[in-house]
PDB file of C-alpha atoms in Angstrom:
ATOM      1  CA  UNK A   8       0.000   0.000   0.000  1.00 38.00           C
ATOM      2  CA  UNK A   9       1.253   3.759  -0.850  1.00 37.00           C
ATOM      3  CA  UNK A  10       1.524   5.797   1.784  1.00 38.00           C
ATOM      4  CA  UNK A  11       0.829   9.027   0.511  1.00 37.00           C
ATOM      5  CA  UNK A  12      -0.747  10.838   3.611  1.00 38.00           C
ATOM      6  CA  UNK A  13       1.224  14.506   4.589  1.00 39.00           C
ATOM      7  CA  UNK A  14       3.069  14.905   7.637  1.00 42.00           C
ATOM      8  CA  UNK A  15       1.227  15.265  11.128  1.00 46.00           C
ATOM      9  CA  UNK A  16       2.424  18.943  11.264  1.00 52.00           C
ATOM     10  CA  UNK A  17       0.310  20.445   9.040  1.00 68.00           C
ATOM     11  CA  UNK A  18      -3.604  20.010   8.497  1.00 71.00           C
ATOM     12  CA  UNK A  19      -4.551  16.374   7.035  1.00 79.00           C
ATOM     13  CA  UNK A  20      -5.470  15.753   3.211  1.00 87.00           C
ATOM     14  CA  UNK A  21      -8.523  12.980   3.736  1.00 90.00           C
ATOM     15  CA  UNK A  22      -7.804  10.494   0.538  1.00 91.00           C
ATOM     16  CA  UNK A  23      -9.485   7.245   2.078  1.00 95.00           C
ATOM     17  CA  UNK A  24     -13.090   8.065   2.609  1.00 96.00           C
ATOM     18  CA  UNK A  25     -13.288   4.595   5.034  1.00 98.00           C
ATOM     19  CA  UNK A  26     -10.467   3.465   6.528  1.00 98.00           C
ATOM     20  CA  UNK A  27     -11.181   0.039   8.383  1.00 99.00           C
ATOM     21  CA  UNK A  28      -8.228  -0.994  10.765  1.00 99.00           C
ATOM     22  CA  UNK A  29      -8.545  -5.236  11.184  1.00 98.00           C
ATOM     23  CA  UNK A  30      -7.237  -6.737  14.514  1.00 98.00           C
ATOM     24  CA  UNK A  31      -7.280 -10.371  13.630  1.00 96.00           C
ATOM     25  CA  UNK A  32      -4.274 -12.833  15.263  1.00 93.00           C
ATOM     26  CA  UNK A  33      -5.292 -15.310  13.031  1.00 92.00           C
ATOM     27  CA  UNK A  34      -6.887 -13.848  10.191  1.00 93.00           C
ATOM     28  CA  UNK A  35      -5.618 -16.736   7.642  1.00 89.00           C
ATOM     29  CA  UNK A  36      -7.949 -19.053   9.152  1.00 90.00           C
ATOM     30  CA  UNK A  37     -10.828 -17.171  10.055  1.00 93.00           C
ATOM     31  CA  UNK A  38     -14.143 -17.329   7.799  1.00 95.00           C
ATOM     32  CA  UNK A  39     -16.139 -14.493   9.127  1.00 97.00           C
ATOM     33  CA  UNK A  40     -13.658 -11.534   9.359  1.00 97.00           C
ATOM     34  CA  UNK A  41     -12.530 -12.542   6.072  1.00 97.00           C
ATOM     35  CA  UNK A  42     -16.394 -12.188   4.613  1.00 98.00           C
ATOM     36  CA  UNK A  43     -16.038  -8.981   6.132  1.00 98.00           C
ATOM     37  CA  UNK A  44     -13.094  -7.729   5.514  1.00 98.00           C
ATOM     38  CA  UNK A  45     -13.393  -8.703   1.652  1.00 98.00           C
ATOM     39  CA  UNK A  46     -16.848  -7.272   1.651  1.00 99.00           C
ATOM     40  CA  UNK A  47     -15.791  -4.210   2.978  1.00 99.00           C
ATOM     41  CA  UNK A  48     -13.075  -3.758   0.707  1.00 98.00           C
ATOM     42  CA  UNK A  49     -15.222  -3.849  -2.206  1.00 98.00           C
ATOM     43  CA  UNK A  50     -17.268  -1.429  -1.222  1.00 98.00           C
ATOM     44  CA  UNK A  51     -16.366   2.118  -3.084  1.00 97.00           C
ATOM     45  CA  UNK A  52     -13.776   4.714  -1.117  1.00 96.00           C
ATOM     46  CA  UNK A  53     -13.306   1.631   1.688  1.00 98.00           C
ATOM     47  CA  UNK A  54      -9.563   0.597   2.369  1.00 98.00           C
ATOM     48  CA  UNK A  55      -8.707  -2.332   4.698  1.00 98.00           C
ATOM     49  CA  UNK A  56      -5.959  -2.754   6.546  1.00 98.00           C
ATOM     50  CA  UNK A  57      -4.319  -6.292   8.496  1.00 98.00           C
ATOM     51  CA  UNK A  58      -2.812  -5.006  10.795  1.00 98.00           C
ATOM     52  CA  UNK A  59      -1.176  -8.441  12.281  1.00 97.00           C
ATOM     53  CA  UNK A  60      -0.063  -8.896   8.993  1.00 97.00           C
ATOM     54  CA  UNK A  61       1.557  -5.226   9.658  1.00 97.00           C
ATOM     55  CA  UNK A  62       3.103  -5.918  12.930  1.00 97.00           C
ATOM     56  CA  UNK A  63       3.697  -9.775  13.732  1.00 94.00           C
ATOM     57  CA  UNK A  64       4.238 -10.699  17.487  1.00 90.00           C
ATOM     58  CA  UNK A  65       7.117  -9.437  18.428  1.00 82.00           C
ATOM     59  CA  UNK A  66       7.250  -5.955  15.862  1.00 93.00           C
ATOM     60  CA  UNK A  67       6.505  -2.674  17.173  1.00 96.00           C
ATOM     61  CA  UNK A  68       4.124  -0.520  16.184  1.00 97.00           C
ATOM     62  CA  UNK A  69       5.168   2.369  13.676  1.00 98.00           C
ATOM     63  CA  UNK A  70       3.309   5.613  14.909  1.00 97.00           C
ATOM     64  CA  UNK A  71       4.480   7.865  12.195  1.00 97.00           C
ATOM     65  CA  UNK A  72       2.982   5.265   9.536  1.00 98.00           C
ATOM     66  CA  UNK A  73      -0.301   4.655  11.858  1.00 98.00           C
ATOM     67  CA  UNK A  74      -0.933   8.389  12.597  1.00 98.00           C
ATOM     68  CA  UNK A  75      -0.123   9.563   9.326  1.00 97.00           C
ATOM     69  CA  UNK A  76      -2.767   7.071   7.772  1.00 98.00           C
ATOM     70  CA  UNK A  77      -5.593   7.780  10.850  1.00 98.00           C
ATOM     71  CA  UNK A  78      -4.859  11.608   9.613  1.00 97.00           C
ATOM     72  CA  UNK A  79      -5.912  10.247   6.167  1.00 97.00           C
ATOM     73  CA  UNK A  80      -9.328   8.824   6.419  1.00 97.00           C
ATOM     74  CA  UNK A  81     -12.199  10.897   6.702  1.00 96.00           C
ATOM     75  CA  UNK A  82     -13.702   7.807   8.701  1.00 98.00           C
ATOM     76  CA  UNK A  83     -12.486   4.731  10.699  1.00 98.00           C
ATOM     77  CA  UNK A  84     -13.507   1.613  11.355  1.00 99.00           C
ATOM     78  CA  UNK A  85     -11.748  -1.114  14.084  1.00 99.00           C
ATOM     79  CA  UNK A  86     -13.097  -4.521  13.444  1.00 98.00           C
ATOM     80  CA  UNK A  87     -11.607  -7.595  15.161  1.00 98.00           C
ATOM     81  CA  UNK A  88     -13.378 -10.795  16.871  1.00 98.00           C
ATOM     82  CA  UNK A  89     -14.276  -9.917  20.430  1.00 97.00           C
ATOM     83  CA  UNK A  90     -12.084 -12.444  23.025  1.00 94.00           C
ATOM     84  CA  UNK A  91     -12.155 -13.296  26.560  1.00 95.00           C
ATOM     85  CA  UNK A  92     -14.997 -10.078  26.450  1.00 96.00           C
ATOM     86  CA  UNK A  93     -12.564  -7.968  25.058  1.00 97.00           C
ATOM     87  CA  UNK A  94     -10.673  -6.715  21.699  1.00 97.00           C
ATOM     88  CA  UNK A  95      -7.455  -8.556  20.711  1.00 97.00           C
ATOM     89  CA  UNK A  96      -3.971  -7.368  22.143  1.00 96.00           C
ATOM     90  CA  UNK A  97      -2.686  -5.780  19.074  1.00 97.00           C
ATOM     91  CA  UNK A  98      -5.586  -3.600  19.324  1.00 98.00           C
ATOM     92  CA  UNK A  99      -4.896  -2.506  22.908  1.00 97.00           C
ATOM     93  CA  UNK A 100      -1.204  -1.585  21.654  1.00 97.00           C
ATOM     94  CA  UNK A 101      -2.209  -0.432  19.038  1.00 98.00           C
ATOM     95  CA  UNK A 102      -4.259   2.164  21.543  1.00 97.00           C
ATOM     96  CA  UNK A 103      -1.198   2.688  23.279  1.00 97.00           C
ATOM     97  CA  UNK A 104       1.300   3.671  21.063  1.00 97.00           C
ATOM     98  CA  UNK A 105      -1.078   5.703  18.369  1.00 98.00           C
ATOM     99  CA  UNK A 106      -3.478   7.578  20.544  1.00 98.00           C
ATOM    100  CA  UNK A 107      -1.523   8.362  23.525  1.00 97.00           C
ATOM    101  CA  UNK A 108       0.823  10.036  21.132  1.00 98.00           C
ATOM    102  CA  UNK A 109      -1.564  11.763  19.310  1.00 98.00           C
ATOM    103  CA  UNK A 110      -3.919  12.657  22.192  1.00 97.00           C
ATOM    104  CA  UNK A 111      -1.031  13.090  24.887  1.00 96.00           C
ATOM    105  CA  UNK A 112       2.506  13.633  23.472  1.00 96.00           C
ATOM    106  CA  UNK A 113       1.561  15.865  20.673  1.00 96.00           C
ATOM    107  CA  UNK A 114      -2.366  16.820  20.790  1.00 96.00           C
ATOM    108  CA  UNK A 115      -1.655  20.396  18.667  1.00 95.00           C
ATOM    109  CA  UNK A 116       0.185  18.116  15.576  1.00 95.00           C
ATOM    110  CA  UNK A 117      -1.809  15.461  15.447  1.00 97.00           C
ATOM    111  CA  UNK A 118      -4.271  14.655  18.520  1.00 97.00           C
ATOM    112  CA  UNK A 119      -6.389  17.921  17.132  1.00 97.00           C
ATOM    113  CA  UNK A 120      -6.577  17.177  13.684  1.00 97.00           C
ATOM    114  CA  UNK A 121      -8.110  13.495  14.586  1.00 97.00           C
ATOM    115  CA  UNK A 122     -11.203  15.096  16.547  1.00 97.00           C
ATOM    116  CA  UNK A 123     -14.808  14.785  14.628  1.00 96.00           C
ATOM    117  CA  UNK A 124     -13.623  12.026  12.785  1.00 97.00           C
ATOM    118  CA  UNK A 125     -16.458   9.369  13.174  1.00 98.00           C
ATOM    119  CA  UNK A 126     -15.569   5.920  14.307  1.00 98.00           C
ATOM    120  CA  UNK A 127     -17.375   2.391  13.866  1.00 98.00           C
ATOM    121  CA  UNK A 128     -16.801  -1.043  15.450  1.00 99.00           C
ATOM    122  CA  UNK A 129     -17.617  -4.154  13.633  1.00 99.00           C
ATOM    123  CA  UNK A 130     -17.132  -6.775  16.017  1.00 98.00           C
ATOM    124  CA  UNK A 131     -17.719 -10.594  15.742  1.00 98.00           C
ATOM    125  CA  UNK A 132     -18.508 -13.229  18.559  1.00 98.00           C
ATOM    126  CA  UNK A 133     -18.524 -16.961  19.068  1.00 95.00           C
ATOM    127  CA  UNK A 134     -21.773 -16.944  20.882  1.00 97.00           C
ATOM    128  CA  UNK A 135     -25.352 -16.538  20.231  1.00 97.00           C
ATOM    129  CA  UNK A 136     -27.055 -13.346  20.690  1.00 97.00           C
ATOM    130  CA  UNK A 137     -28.942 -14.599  23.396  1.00 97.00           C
ATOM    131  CA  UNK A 138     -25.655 -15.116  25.480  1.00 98.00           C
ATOM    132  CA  UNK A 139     -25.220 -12.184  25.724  1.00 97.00           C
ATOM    133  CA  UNK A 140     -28.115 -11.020  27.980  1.00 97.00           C
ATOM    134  CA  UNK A 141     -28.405 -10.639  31.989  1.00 97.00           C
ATOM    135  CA  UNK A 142     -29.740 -14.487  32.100  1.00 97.00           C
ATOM    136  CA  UNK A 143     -27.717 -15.497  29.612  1.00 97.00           C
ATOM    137  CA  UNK A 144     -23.753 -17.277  29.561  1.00 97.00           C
ATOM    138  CA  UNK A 145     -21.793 -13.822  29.614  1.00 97.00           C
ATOM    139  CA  UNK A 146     -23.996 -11.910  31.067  1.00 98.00           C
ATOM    140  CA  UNK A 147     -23.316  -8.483  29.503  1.00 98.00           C
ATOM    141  CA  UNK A 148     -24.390  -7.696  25.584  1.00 97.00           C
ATOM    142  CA  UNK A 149     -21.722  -6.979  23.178  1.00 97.00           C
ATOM    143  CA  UNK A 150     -22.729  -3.178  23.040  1.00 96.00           C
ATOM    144  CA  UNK A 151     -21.959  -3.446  27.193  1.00 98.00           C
ATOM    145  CA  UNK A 152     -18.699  -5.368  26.806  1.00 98.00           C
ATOM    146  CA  UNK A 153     -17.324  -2.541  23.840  1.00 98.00           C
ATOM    147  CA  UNK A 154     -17.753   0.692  26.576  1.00 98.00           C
ATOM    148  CA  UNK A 155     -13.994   0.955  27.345  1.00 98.00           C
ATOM    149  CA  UNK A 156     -13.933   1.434  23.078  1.00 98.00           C
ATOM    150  CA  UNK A 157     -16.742   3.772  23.425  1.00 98.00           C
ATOM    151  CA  UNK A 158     -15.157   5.695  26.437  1.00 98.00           C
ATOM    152  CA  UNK A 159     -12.029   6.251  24.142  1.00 98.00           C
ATOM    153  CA  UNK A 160     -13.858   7.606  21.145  1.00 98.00           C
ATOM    154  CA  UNK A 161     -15.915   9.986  23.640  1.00 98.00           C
ATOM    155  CA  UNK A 162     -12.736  11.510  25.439  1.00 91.00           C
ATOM    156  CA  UNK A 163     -10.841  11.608  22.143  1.00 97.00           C
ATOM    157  CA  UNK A 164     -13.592  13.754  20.213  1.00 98.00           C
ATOM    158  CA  UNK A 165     -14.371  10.718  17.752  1.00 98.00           C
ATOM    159  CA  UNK A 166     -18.106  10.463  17.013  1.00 97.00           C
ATOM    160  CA  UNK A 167     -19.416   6.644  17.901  1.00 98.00           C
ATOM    161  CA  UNK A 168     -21.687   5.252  15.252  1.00 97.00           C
ATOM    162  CA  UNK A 169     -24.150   1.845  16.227  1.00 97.00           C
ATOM    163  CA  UNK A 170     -21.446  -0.964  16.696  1.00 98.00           C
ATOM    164  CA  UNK A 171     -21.824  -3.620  13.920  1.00 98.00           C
ATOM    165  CA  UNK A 172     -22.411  -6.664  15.121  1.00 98.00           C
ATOM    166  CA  UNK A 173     -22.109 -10.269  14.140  1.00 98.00           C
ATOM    167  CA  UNK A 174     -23.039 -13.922  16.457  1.00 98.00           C
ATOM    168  CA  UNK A 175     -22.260 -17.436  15.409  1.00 96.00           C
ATOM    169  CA  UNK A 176     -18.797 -16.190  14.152  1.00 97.00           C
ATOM    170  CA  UNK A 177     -17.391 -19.501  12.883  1.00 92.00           C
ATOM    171  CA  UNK A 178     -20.551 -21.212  12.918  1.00 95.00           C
ATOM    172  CA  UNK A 179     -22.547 -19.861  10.090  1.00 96.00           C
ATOM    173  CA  UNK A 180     -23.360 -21.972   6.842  1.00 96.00           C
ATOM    174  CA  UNK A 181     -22.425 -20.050   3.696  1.00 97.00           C
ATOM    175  CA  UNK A 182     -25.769 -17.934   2.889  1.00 98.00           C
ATOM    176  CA  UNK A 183     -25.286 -16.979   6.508  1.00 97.00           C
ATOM    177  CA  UNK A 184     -22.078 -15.892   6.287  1.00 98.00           C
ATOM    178  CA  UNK A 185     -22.643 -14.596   2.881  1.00 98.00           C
ATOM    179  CA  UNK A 186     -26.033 -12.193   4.346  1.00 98.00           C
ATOM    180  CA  UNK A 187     -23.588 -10.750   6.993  1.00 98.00           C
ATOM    181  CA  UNK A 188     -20.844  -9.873   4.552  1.00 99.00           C
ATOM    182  CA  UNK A 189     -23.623  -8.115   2.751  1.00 99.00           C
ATOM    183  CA  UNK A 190     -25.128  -6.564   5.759  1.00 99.00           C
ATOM    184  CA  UNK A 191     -21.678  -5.168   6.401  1.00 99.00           C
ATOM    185  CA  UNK A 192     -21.254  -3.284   2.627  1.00 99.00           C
ATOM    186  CA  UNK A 193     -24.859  -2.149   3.112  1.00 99.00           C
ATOM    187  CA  UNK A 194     -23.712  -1.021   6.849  1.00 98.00           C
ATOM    188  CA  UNK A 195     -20.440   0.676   4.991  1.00 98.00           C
ATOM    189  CA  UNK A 196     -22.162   2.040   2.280  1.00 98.00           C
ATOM    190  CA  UNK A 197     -24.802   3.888   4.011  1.00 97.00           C
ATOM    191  CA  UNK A 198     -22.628   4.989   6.568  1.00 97.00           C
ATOM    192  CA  UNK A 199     -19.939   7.129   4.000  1.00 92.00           C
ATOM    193  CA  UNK A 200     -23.100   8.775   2.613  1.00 91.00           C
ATOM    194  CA  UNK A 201     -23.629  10.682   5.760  1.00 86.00           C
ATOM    195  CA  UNK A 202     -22.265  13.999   6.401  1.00 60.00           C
ATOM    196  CA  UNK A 203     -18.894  13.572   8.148  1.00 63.00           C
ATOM    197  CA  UNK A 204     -19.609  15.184  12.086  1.00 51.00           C
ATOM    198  CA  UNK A 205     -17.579  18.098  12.189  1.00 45.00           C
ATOM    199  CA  UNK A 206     -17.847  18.827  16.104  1.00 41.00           C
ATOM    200  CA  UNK A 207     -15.894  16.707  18.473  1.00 45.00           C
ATOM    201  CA  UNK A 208     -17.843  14.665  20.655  1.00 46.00           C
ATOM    202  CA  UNK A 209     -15.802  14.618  23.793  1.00 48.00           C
ATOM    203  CA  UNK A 210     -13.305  16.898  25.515  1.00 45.00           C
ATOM    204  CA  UNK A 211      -9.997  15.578  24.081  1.00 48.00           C
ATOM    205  CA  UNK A 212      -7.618  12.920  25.274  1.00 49.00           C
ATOM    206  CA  UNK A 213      -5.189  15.184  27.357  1.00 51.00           C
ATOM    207  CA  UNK A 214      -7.174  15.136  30.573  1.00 51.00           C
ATOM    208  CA  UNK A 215      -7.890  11.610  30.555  1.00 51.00           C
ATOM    209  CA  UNK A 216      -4.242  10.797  30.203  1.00 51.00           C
ATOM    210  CA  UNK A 217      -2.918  13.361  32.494  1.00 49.00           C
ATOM    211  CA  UNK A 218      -2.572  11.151  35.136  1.00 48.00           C
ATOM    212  CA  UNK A 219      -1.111   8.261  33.734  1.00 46.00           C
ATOM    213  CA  UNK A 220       2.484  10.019  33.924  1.00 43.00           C
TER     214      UNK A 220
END
């Protein structure tokens, strides 16, 4: 892929109308996220990224190459498979060395320039929907279990869209499968026609972080 985003120092060009962001450790064997993913990226103005293909265990994340293309998408999308109630670890670092720079090292560069850009989950679980209930096996629903995401988007000025959400990850029969890739374009689609927010939705990162030196 061509990087050609400009530097964090001046005010962003937005050339990927979608950016989706795909936190998948084993992405080579997974049916669903790959439905998705290939769905997605047939869907006009969409660009996905595999980010474990990016950064193997063991590499470390490049934050000029991550915050230069964040800078470049006029929206974003994380999607990964939701483990152990949770998103994956490359995620989480991810987190950690892209928006506490951006947010808490250097919020006048780069932090600022990332506020009102609206932000999507597509997430995918094992389970049924009905685990995912107060009676049910896990006891919280999905939209419950992604706050800590939400949270993040809220003090970082990112607008939070209606998670997309998939069950039976790994245990759908192809039309099934097949209806949730679709679902997903549709999901995609309808989502880049809407005016891009222009107001940030939360106070900024800084304060949240302050006390974390």
């Amino acid at each position: 892929m061509t990087d050609t985003t400009p530097t964090t120092t001046n005010a962003p060009v937005r050339t990927i109308d979608t950016l989706v962001l795909l936190f998948h450790p084993r992405f080579a064997q997974s049916a669903t996220n790959r439905a998705l993913a290939d769905a997605a990226a047939a869907v006009p103005g969409v660009q996905v990224v595999d980010m474990a293909a990016l950064y193997p265990e063991g590499r470390a994340i490049d934050g000029d190459a991550e915050v230069r293309r964040l800078l470049s998408a006029r929206r974003v999308v994380l999607q990964f498979p939701v483990q152990w109630y949770s998103s994956p670890p490359l995620l989480k670092a991810w987190q950690d060395a892209v928006l506490t720079r951006m947010f808490y090292m250097a919020y006048a560069s780069e932090g600022r320039h990332l506020e009102g850009t609206p932000l999507l989950v597509a997430a995918t679980a094992g389970n049924v929907p009905e685990a995912y209930t107060p009676t049910g096996q896990n006891l919280f629903s999905l939209a419950e279990l992604l706050r800590p995401l939400q949270a993040t988007a809220h003090r970082c000025g990112l607008p939070w869209a209606e998670p997309f959400l998939v069950y039976r990850a790994g245990k759908m029969d192809a039309a099934q499968l097949a209806g949730e890739a679709a679902r997903y374009a549709a999901r995609l689609r309808a989502w880049g026609a809407e005016a891009p927010a222009g107001a940030p939705a939360g106070a900024g990162c800084a304060e949240a972080l302050a006390g974390a030196v």
